[in-house]
PDB file of C-alpha atoms in Angstrom:
ATOM      1  CA  GLY A   1      -4.371  14.681  -6.864  1.00  0.00           C
ATOM      2  CA  ILE A   2      -1.085  14.646  -5.066  1.00  0.00           C
ATOM      3  CA  GLN A   3       1.854  13.371  -7.107  1.00  0.00           C
ATOM      4  CA  VAL A   4       4.471  11.239  -5.382  1.00  0.00           C
ATOM      5  CA  GLU A   5       7.854  10.645  -6.949  1.00  0.00           C
ATOM      6  CA  GLN A   6      10.459   8.269  -5.586  1.00  0.00           C
ATOM      7  CA  SER A   7      14.093   7.976  -6.492  1.00  0.00           C
ATOM      8  CA  PRO A   8      16.068   6.082  -7.477  1.00  0.00           C
ATOM      9  CA  PRO A   9      13.730   3.545  -9.114  1.00  0.00           C
ATOM     10  CA  ASP A  10      16.279   0.784  -8.676  1.00  0.00           C
ATOM     11  CA  LEU A  11      19.221   0.405  -6.337  1.00  0.00           C
ATOM     12  CA  ILE A  12      21.752  -2.397  -6.034  1.00  0.00           C
ATOM     13  CA  LEU A  13      23.995  -2.514  -2.991  1.00  0.00           C
ATOM     14  CA  GLN A  14      26.641  -4.735  -1.555  1.00  0.00           C
ATOM     15  CA  GLU A  15      25.819  -6.044   1.900  1.00  0.00           C
ATOM     16  CA  GLY A  16      27.032  -3.582   4.537  1.00  0.00           C
ATOM     17  CA  ALA A  17      26.613  -0.460   2.398  1.00  0.00           C
ATOM     18  CA  ASN A  18      24.449   2.514   3.313  1.00  0.00           C
ATOM     19  CA  SER A  19      21.749   4.068   1.157  1.00  0.00           C
ATOM     20  CA  THR A  20      19.331   6.979   0.948  1.00  0.00           C
ATOM     21  CA  LEU A  21      15.926   6.748  -0.703  1.00  0.00           C
ATOM     22  CA  ARG A  22      14.023   9.899  -1.581  1.00  0.00           C
ATOM     23  CA  CYS A  23      10.346  10.759  -1.818  1.00  0.00           C
ATOM     24  CA  ASN A  24       9.082  14.048  -3.272  1.00  0.00           C
ATOM     25  CA  PHE A  25       5.448  15.063  -3.138  1.00  0.00           C
ATOM     26  CA  SER A  26       3.605  17.794  -4.935  1.00  0.00           C
ATOM     27  CA  ASP A  27       1.409  19.272  -2.199  1.00  0.00           C
ATOM     28  CA  SER A  28       1.123  19.647   1.540  1.00  0.00           C
ATOM     29  CA  VAL A  29       0.144  16.449   3.298  1.00  0.00           C
ATOM     30  CA  ASN A  30      -1.016  15.543   6.776  1.00  0.00           C
ATOM     31  CA  ASN A  31       0.450  12.075   6.834  1.00  0.00           C
ATOM     32  CA  LEU A  32       3.402  10.289   5.294  1.00  0.00           C
ATOM     33  CA  GLN A  33       4.414   6.685   5.709  1.00  0.00           C
ATOM     34  CA  TRP A  34       7.261   4.523   4.480  1.00  0.00           C
ATOM     35  CA  PHE A  35       6.563   0.874   3.677  1.00  0.00           C
ATOM     36  CA  HIS A  36       8.711  -2.101   2.755  1.00  0.00           C
ATOM     37  CA  GLN A  37       7.138  -4.665   0.445  1.00  0.00           C
ATOM     38  CA  ASN A  38       8.775  -8.027   0.834  1.00  0.00           C
ATOM     39  CA  PRO A  39       9.143 -10.542  -2.009  1.00  0.00           C
ATOM     40  CA  TRP A  40       5.828 -12.140  -1.007  1.00  0.00           C
ATOM     41  CA  GLY A  41       3.954  -8.881  -1.468  1.00  0.00           C
ATOM     42  CA  GLN A  42       3.400  -8.001   2.176  1.00  0.00           C
ATOM     43  CA  LEU A  43       3.554  -4.264   2.873  1.00  0.00           C
ATOM     44  CA  ILE A  44       5.275  -3.650   6.176  1.00  0.00           C
ATOM     45  CA  ASN A  45       4.869  -0.326   7.902  1.00  0.00           C
ATOM     46  CA  LEU A  46       8.294   1.211   8.594  1.00  0.00           C
ATOM     47  CA  PHE A  47       7.600   4.765   9.695  1.00  0.00           C
ATOM     48  CA  TYR A  48       4.736   7.152  10.185  1.00  0.00           C
ATOM     49  CA  ILE A  49       6.562  10.435   9.707  1.00  0.00           C
ATOM     50  CA  PRO A  50       4.630  13.534   8.586  1.00  0.00           C
ATOM     51  CA  SER A  51       7.538  15.677   9.805  1.00  0.00           C
ATOM     52  CA  GLY A  52      10.798  15.449  11.691  1.00  0.00           C
ATOM     53  CA  THR A  53      13.146  12.518  12.120  1.00  0.00           C
ATOM     54  CA  LYS A  54      12.672   9.014  13.495  1.00  0.00           C
ATOM     55  CA  GLN A  55      15.007   6.093  13.915  1.00  0.00           C
ATOM     56  CA  ASN A  56      14.377   2.387  14.273  1.00  0.00           C
ATOM     57  CA  GLY A  57      17.508   0.275  14.408  1.00  0.00           C
ATOM     58  CA  ARG A  58      19.390   0.514  11.123  1.00  0.00           C
ATOM     59  CA  LEU A  59      16.604   2.533   9.533  1.00  0.00           C
ATOM     60  CA  SER A  60      15.842   6.190   9.951  1.00  0.00           C
ATOM     61  CA  ALA A  61      13.618   8.660   8.152  1.00  0.00           C
ATOM     62  CA  THR A  62      13.389  12.409   7.845  1.00  0.00           C
ATOM     63  CA  THR A  63      10.527  14.438   6.432  1.00  0.00           C
ATOM     64  CA  VAL A  64      10.863  18.124   5.622  1.00  0.00           C
ATOM     65  CA  ALA A  65       7.215  18.988   5.143  1.00  0.00           C
ATOM     66  CA  THR A  66       7.839  22.600   4.134  1.00  0.00           C
ATOM     67  CA  GLU A  67      10.023  21.431   1.251  1.00  0.00           C
ATOM     68  CA  ARG A  68       7.792  18.459   0.403  1.00  0.00           C
ATOM     69  CA  TYR A  69      10.239  15.612   0.621  1.00  0.00           C
ATOM     70  CA  SER A  70      11.133  12.695   2.813  1.00  0.00           C
ATOM     71  CA  LEU A  71      14.253  10.560   3.023  1.00  0.00           C
ATOM     72  CA  LEU A  72      14.676   6.981   4.163  1.00  0.00           C
ATOM     73  CA  TYR A  73      18.149   5.956   5.301  1.00  0.00           C
ATOM     74  CA  ILE A  74      19.281   2.359   5.457  1.00  0.00           C
ATOM     75  CA  SER A  75      22.595   1.732   7.152  1.00  0.00           C
ATOM     76  CA  SER A  76      24.706  -1.439   7.115  1.00  0.00           C
ATOM     77  CA  SER A  77      22.311  -3.028   4.635  1.00  0.00           C
ATOM     78  CA  GLN A  78      21.528  -6.741   4.815  1.00  0.00           C
ATOM     79  CA  THR A  79      20.191  -9.129   2.186  1.00  0.00           C
ATOM     80  CA  THR A  80      16.882  -9.212   4.055  1.00  0.00           C
ATOM     81  CA  ASP A  81      16.476  -5.494   3.311  1.00  0.00           C
ATOM     82  CA  SER A  82      15.841  -6.389  -0.339  1.00  0.00           C
ATOM     83  CA  GLY A  83      12.430  -5.555  -1.709  1.00  0.00           C
ATOM     84  CA  VAL A  84      10.502  -2.492  -2.766  1.00  0.00           C
ATOM     85  CA  TYR A  85      10.274   0.587  -0.580  1.00  0.00           C
ATOM     86  CA  PHE A  86       7.206   2.759  -0.966  1.00  0.00           C
ATOM     87  CA  CYS A  87       6.486   6.240   0.227  1.00  0.00           C
ATOM     88  CA  ALA A  88       2.799   7.016   0.714  1.00  0.00           C
ATOM     89  CA  VAL A  89       1.200  10.354   1.509  1.00  0.00           C
ATOM     90  CA  HIS A  90      -2.341  11.217   2.430  1.00  0.00           C
ATOM     91  CA  ASN A  91      -4.728  13.898   3.496  1.00  0.00           C
ATOM     92  CA  ASN A  92      -7.889  12.495   4.998  1.00  0.00           C
ATOM     93  CA  ASN A  93      -8.774   9.251   3.278  1.00  0.00           C
ATOM     94  CA  ASP A  94      -6.880   8.988   0.047  1.00  0.00           C
ATOM     95  CA  MET A  95      -3.398   7.541   0.472  1.00  0.00           C
ATOM     96  CA  ARG A  96      -1.252   7.971  -2.646  1.00  0.00           C
ATOM     97  CA  PHE A  97       1.775   5.803  -3.264  1.00  0.00           C
ATOM     98  CA  GLY A  98       4.896   6.467  -5.226  1.00  0.00           C
ATOM     99  CA  ALA A  99       6.133   3.933  -7.753  1.00  0.00           C
ATOM    100  CA  GLY A 100       8.662   2.639  -5.251  1.00  0.00           C
ATOM    101  CA  THR A 101      12.394   2.015  -5.085  1.00  0.00           C
ATOM    102  CA  ARG A 102      13.442  -1.576  -5.764  1.00  0.00           C
ATOM    103  CA  LEU A 103      16.396  -2.389  -3.526  1.00  0.00           C
ATOM    104  CA  THR A 104      18.602  -5.425  -4.090  1.00  0.00           C
ATOM    105  CA  VAL A 105      21.258  -6.157  -1.487  1.00  0.00           C
ATOM    106  CA  LYS A 106      23.852  -8.639  -2.646  1.00  0.00           C
ATOM    107  CA  PRO A 107      25.818 -10.842  -0.212  1.00  0.00           C
TER     108      PRO A 107
ATOM    109  CA  GLY B   1      -7.311 -10.381  15.084  1.00  0.00           C
ATOM    110  CA  ALA B   2      -3.640  -9.570  15.341  1.00  0.00           C
ATOM    111  CA  GLY B   3      -3.364  -8.286  11.796  1.00  0.00           C
ATOM    112  CA  VAL B   4      -5.347  -7.606   8.640  1.00  0.00           C
ATOM    113  CA  SER B   5      -6.468 -10.891   7.143  1.00  0.00           C
ATOM    114  CA  GLN B   6      -7.352 -11.366   3.473  1.00  0.00           C
ATOM    115  CA  THR B   7      -8.867 -14.360   1.725  1.00  0.00           C
ATOM    116  CA  PRO B   8      -8.323 -16.002  -0.614  1.00  0.00           C
ATOM    117  CA  SER B   9      -4.588 -15.475  -0.921  1.00  0.00           C
ATOM    118  CA  ASN B  10      -4.755 -16.572  -4.552  1.00  0.00           C
ATOM    119  CA  LYS B  11      -7.684 -16.759  -6.957  1.00  0.00           C
ATOM    120  CA  VAL B  12      -7.664 -17.871 -10.580  1.00  0.00           C
ATOM    121  CA  THR B  13     -10.889 -17.257 -12.447  1.00  0.00           C
ATOM    122  CA  GLU B  14     -12.136 -17.312 -15.994  1.00  0.00           C
ATOM    123  CA  LYS B  15     -12.915 -14.147 -17.906  1.00  0.00           C
ATOM    124  CA  GLY B  16     -16.508 -13.107 -17.338  1.00  0.00           C
ATOM    125  CA  LYS B  17     -16.879 -14.754 -13.927  1.00  0.00           C
ATOM    126  CA  TYR B  18     -17.817 -13.065 -10.643  1.00  0.00           C
ATOM    127  CA  VAL B  19     -15.257 -12.813  -7.831  1.00  0.00           C
ATOM    128  CA  GLU B  20     -15.411 -11.871  -4.163  1.00  0.00           C
ATOM    129  CA  LEU B  21     -12.377 -10.948  -2.089  1.00  0.00           C
ATOM    130  CA  ARG B  22     -12.666 -10.725   1.672  1.00  0.00           C
ATOM    131  CA  CYS B  23     -10.880  -8.529   4.195  1.00  0.00           C
ATOM    132  CA  ASP B  24     -10.953  -8.870   7.974  1.00  0.00           C
ATOM    133  CA  PRO B  25      -9.396  -5.726   9.501  1.00  0.00           C
ATOM    134  CA  ILE B  26      -7.584  -5.326  12.783  1.00  0.00           C
ATOM    135  CA  SER B  27     -10.079  -5.498  15.620  1.00  0.00           C
ATOM    136  CA  GLY B  28     -11.349  -2.061  16.584  1.00  0.00           C
ATOM    137  CA  HIS B  29     -10.122  -0.311  13.442  1.00  0.00           C
ATOM    138  CA  THR B  30     -12.864   1.885  12.040  1.00  0.00           C
ATOM    139  CA  ALA B  31     -11.189   2.750   8.741  1.00  0.00           C
ATOM    140  CA  LEU B  32     -10.765   0.198   5.960  1.00  0.00           C
ATOM    141  CA  TYR B  33      -9.118   0.666   2.569  1.00  0.00           C
ATOM    142  CA  TRP B  34      -8.905  -1.348  -0.636  1.00  0.00           C
ATOM    143  CA  TYR B  35      -6.005  -0.951  -3.038  1.00  0.00           C
ATOM    144  CA  ARG B  36      -5.015  -2.644  -6.274  1.00  0.00           C
ATOM    145  CA  GLN B  37      -1.401  -3.249  -7.263  1.00  0.00           C
ATOM    146  CA  SER B  38      -0.161  -4.323 -10.668  1.00  0.00           C
ATOM    147  CA  LEU B  39       3.323  -5.702 -11.224  1.00  0.00           C
ATOM    148  CA  GLY B  40       6.020  -3.050 -11.023  1.00  0.00           C
ATOM    149  CA  GLN B  41       3.685  -0.342  -9.759  1.00  0.00           C
ATOM    150  CA  GLY B  42       2.688   1.152  -6.462  1.00  0.00           C
ATOM    151  CA  PRO B  43      -0.684   0.379  -4.874  1.00  0.00           C
ATOM    152  CA  GLU B  44      -3.599   2.250  -6.415  1.00  0.00           C
ATOM    153  CA  PHE B  45      -6.423   3.505  -4.189  1.00  0.00           C
ATOM    154  CA  LEU B  46      -9.848   1.962  -4.814  1.00  0.00           C
ATOM    155  CA  ILE B  47     -12.186   2.709  -1.909  1.00  0.00           C
ATOM    156  CA  TYR B  48     -12.203   3.811   1.711  1.00  0.00           C
ATOM    157  CA  PHE B  49     -14.734   2.943   4.433  1.00  0.00           C
ATOM    158  CA  GLN B  50     -15.266   4.739   7.699  1.00  0.00           C
ATOM    159  CA  GLY B  51     -17.465   2.392   9.685  1.00  0.00           C
ATOM    160  CA  THR B  52     -20.135   0.878   7.463  1.00  0.00           C
ATOM    161  CA  GLY B  53     -20.240   3.581   4.835  1.00  0.00           C
ATOM    162  CA  ALA B  54     -18.043   4.112   1.819  1.00  0.00           C
ATOM    163  CA  ALA B  55     -16.557   7.535   2.558  1.00  0.00           C
ATOM    164  CA  ASP B  56     -14.656   7.669  -0.729  1.00  0.00           C
ATOM    165  CA  ASP B  57     -15.143   5.300  -3.676  1.00  0.00           C
ATOM    166  CA  SER B  58     -13.544   7.541  -6.278  1.00  0.00           C
ATOM    167  CA  GLY B  59     -10.837   4.991  -7.049  1.00  0.00           C
ATOM    168  CA  LEU B  60     -13.146   2.220  -8.248  1.00  0.00           C
ATOM    169  CA  PRO B  61     -12.316   1.886 -11.951  1.00  0.00           C
ATOM    170  CA  ASN B  62     -15.848   1.172 -13.218  1.00  0.00           C
ATOM    171  CA  ASP B  63     -19.243  -0.160 -12.185  1.00  0.00           C
ATOM    172  CA  ARG B  64     -18.062  -3.778 -12.302  1.00  0.00           C
ATOM    173  CA  PHE B  65     -16.316  -3.119  -8.987  1.00  0.00           C
ATOM    174  CA  PHE B  66     -18.256  -2.830  -5.756  1.00  0.00           C
ATOM    175  CA  ALA B  67     -17.366  -3.144  -2.074  1.00  0.00           C
ATOM    176  CA  VAL B  68     -19.420  -3.512   1.083  1.00  0.00           C
ATOM    177  CA  ARG B  69     -18.803  -3.423   4.812  1.00  0.00           C
ATOM    178  CA  PRO B  70     -22.255  -4.119   6.276  1.00  0.00           C
ATOM    179  CA  GLU B  71     -21.334  -4.356   9.967  1.00  0.00           C
ATOM    180  CA  GLY B  72     -18.361  -2.025  10.027  1.00  0.00           C
ATOM    181  CA  SER B  73     -15.815  -4.807  10.309  1.00  0.00           C
ATOM    182  CA  VAL B  74     -15.322  -7.367   7.514  1.00  0.00           C
ATOM    183  CA  SER B  75     -15.383  -6.014   3.978  1.00  0.00           C
ATOM    184  CA  THR B  76     -15.932  -7.740   0.661  1.00  0.00           C
ATOM    185  CA  LEU B  77     -14.691  -6.451  -2.682  1.00  0.00           C
ATOM    186  CA  LYS B  78     -16.863  -7.727  -5.503  1.00  0.00           C
ATOM    187  CA  ILE B  79     -15.868  -7.809  -9.150  1.00  0.00           C
ATOM    188  CA  GLN B  80     -18.443  -8.661 -11.796  1.00  0.00           C
ATOM    189  CA  ARG B  81     -17.756  -9.892 -15.346  1.00  0.00           C
ATOM    190  CA  THR B  82     -14.029 -10.101 -14.683  1.00  0.00           C
ATOM    191  CA  GLU B  83     -11.607  -9.090 -17.425  1.00  0.00           C
ATOM    192  CA  ARG B  84      -7.974 -10.062 -17.937  1.00  0.00           C
ATOM    193  CA  GLY B  85      -6.992  -6.497 -17.067  1.00  0.00           C
ATOM    194  CA  ASP B  86      -8.399  -7.014 -13.568  1.00  0.00           C
ATOM    195  CA  SER B  87      -5.504  -9.363 -12.819  1.00  0.00           C
ATOM    196  CA  ALA B  88      -3.552  -7.800  -9.964  1.00  0.00           C
ATOM    197  CA  MET B  89      -2.933  -8.040  -6.266  1.00  0.00           C
ATOM    198  CA  TYR B  90      -5.773  -6.598  -4.226  1.00  0.00           C
ATOM    199  CA  LEU B  91      -4.650  -5.178  -0.912  1.00  0.00           C
ATOM    200  CA  CYS B  92      -6.756  -4.339   2.092  1.00  0.00           C
ATOM    201  CA  ALA B  93      -5.630  -2.059   4.901  1.00  0.00           C
ATOM    202  CA  SER B  94      -7.099  -0.733   8.118  1.00  0.00           C
ATOM    203  CA  SER B  95      -6.380   2.020  10.594  1.00  0.00           C
ATOM    204  CA  ASP B  96      -7.786   3.405  13.798  1.00  0.00           C
ATOM    205  CA  SER B  97      -9.865   6.573  13.903  1.00  0.00           C
ATOM    206  CA  SER B  98      -6.783   8.795  13.761  1.00  0.00           C
ATOM    207  CA  GLY B  99      -5.820   7.349  10.373  1.00  0.00           C
ATOM    208  CA  ASN B 100      -2.195   8.011  11.166  1.00  0.00           C
ATOM    209  CA  THR B 101      -0.790   4.528  10.714  1.00  0.00           C
ATOM    210  CA  ILE B 102      -2.254   2.172   8.159  1.00  0.00           C
ATOM    211  CA  TYR B 103      -1.671  -1.577   8.275  1.00  0.00           C
ATOM    212  CA  PHE B 104      -1.909  -3.809   5.228  1.00  0.00           C
ATOM    213  CA  GLY B 105      -2.936  -7.413   4.802  1.00  0.00           C
ATOM    214  CA  GLU B 106      -0.949  -9.871   2.721  1.00  0.00           C
ATOM    215  CA  GLY B 107      -3.117  -9.308  -0.311  1.00  0.00           C
ATOM    216  CA  SER B 108      -5.205 -11.431  -2.626  1.00  0.00           C
ATOM    217  CA  TRP B 109      -3.619 -12.291  -5.954  1.00  0.00           C
ATOM    218  CA  LEU B 110      -6.282 -12.375  -8.659  1.00  0.00           C
ATOM    219  CA  THR B 111      -5.548 -13.904 -12.046  1.00  0.00           C
ATOM    220  CA  VAL B 112      -8.176 -13.743 -14.765  1.00  0.00           C
ATOM    221  CA  VAL B 113      -7.551 -16.201 -17.591  1.00  0.00           C
TER     222      VAL B 113
END
């Protein structure tokens, strides 16, 4: 199956800093999503982005499908951004997740 | 409903017991997914339904795990003869027929003691 690798595994930031999270995948995919898992375990859909660039407030994402990677940018980070960020890719039914990046934003 | 609803939110059971976890997807969503997540790991695919039928059950770890969706809406994940290794968060998700954007419930934490 498709392998999904995320980096870095852990990231600690001071409030207000910017960051870039990376997702590499081993094969062509039809769909790619970024999720944020809050401390209570809820997975929140951030972006559906199989290709191109999207922005939503302080977050933006870029997927370069031909090179099999996606980037999630967080600008002016806030403590509420803390949690685990997952990249998930799928063709048809089987969505595969990376191991996630655990982000801690300190006040 | 407005979102994917899962019950119970927490379940503690004794080793060897039978457990059912319920998922109520977003109204009108034809696709339903079950995932399992252990601490420190990403969600692991278990099974996918399109309508009433299990389109892909390749992620079910063994024959103690079974899931149904008899009317194409609510789904139940059933675990027989639970083992301590089954302890995890069980996540349900749904999507519309395009499958482009998948929405997750809040999960059911299962602890087998």
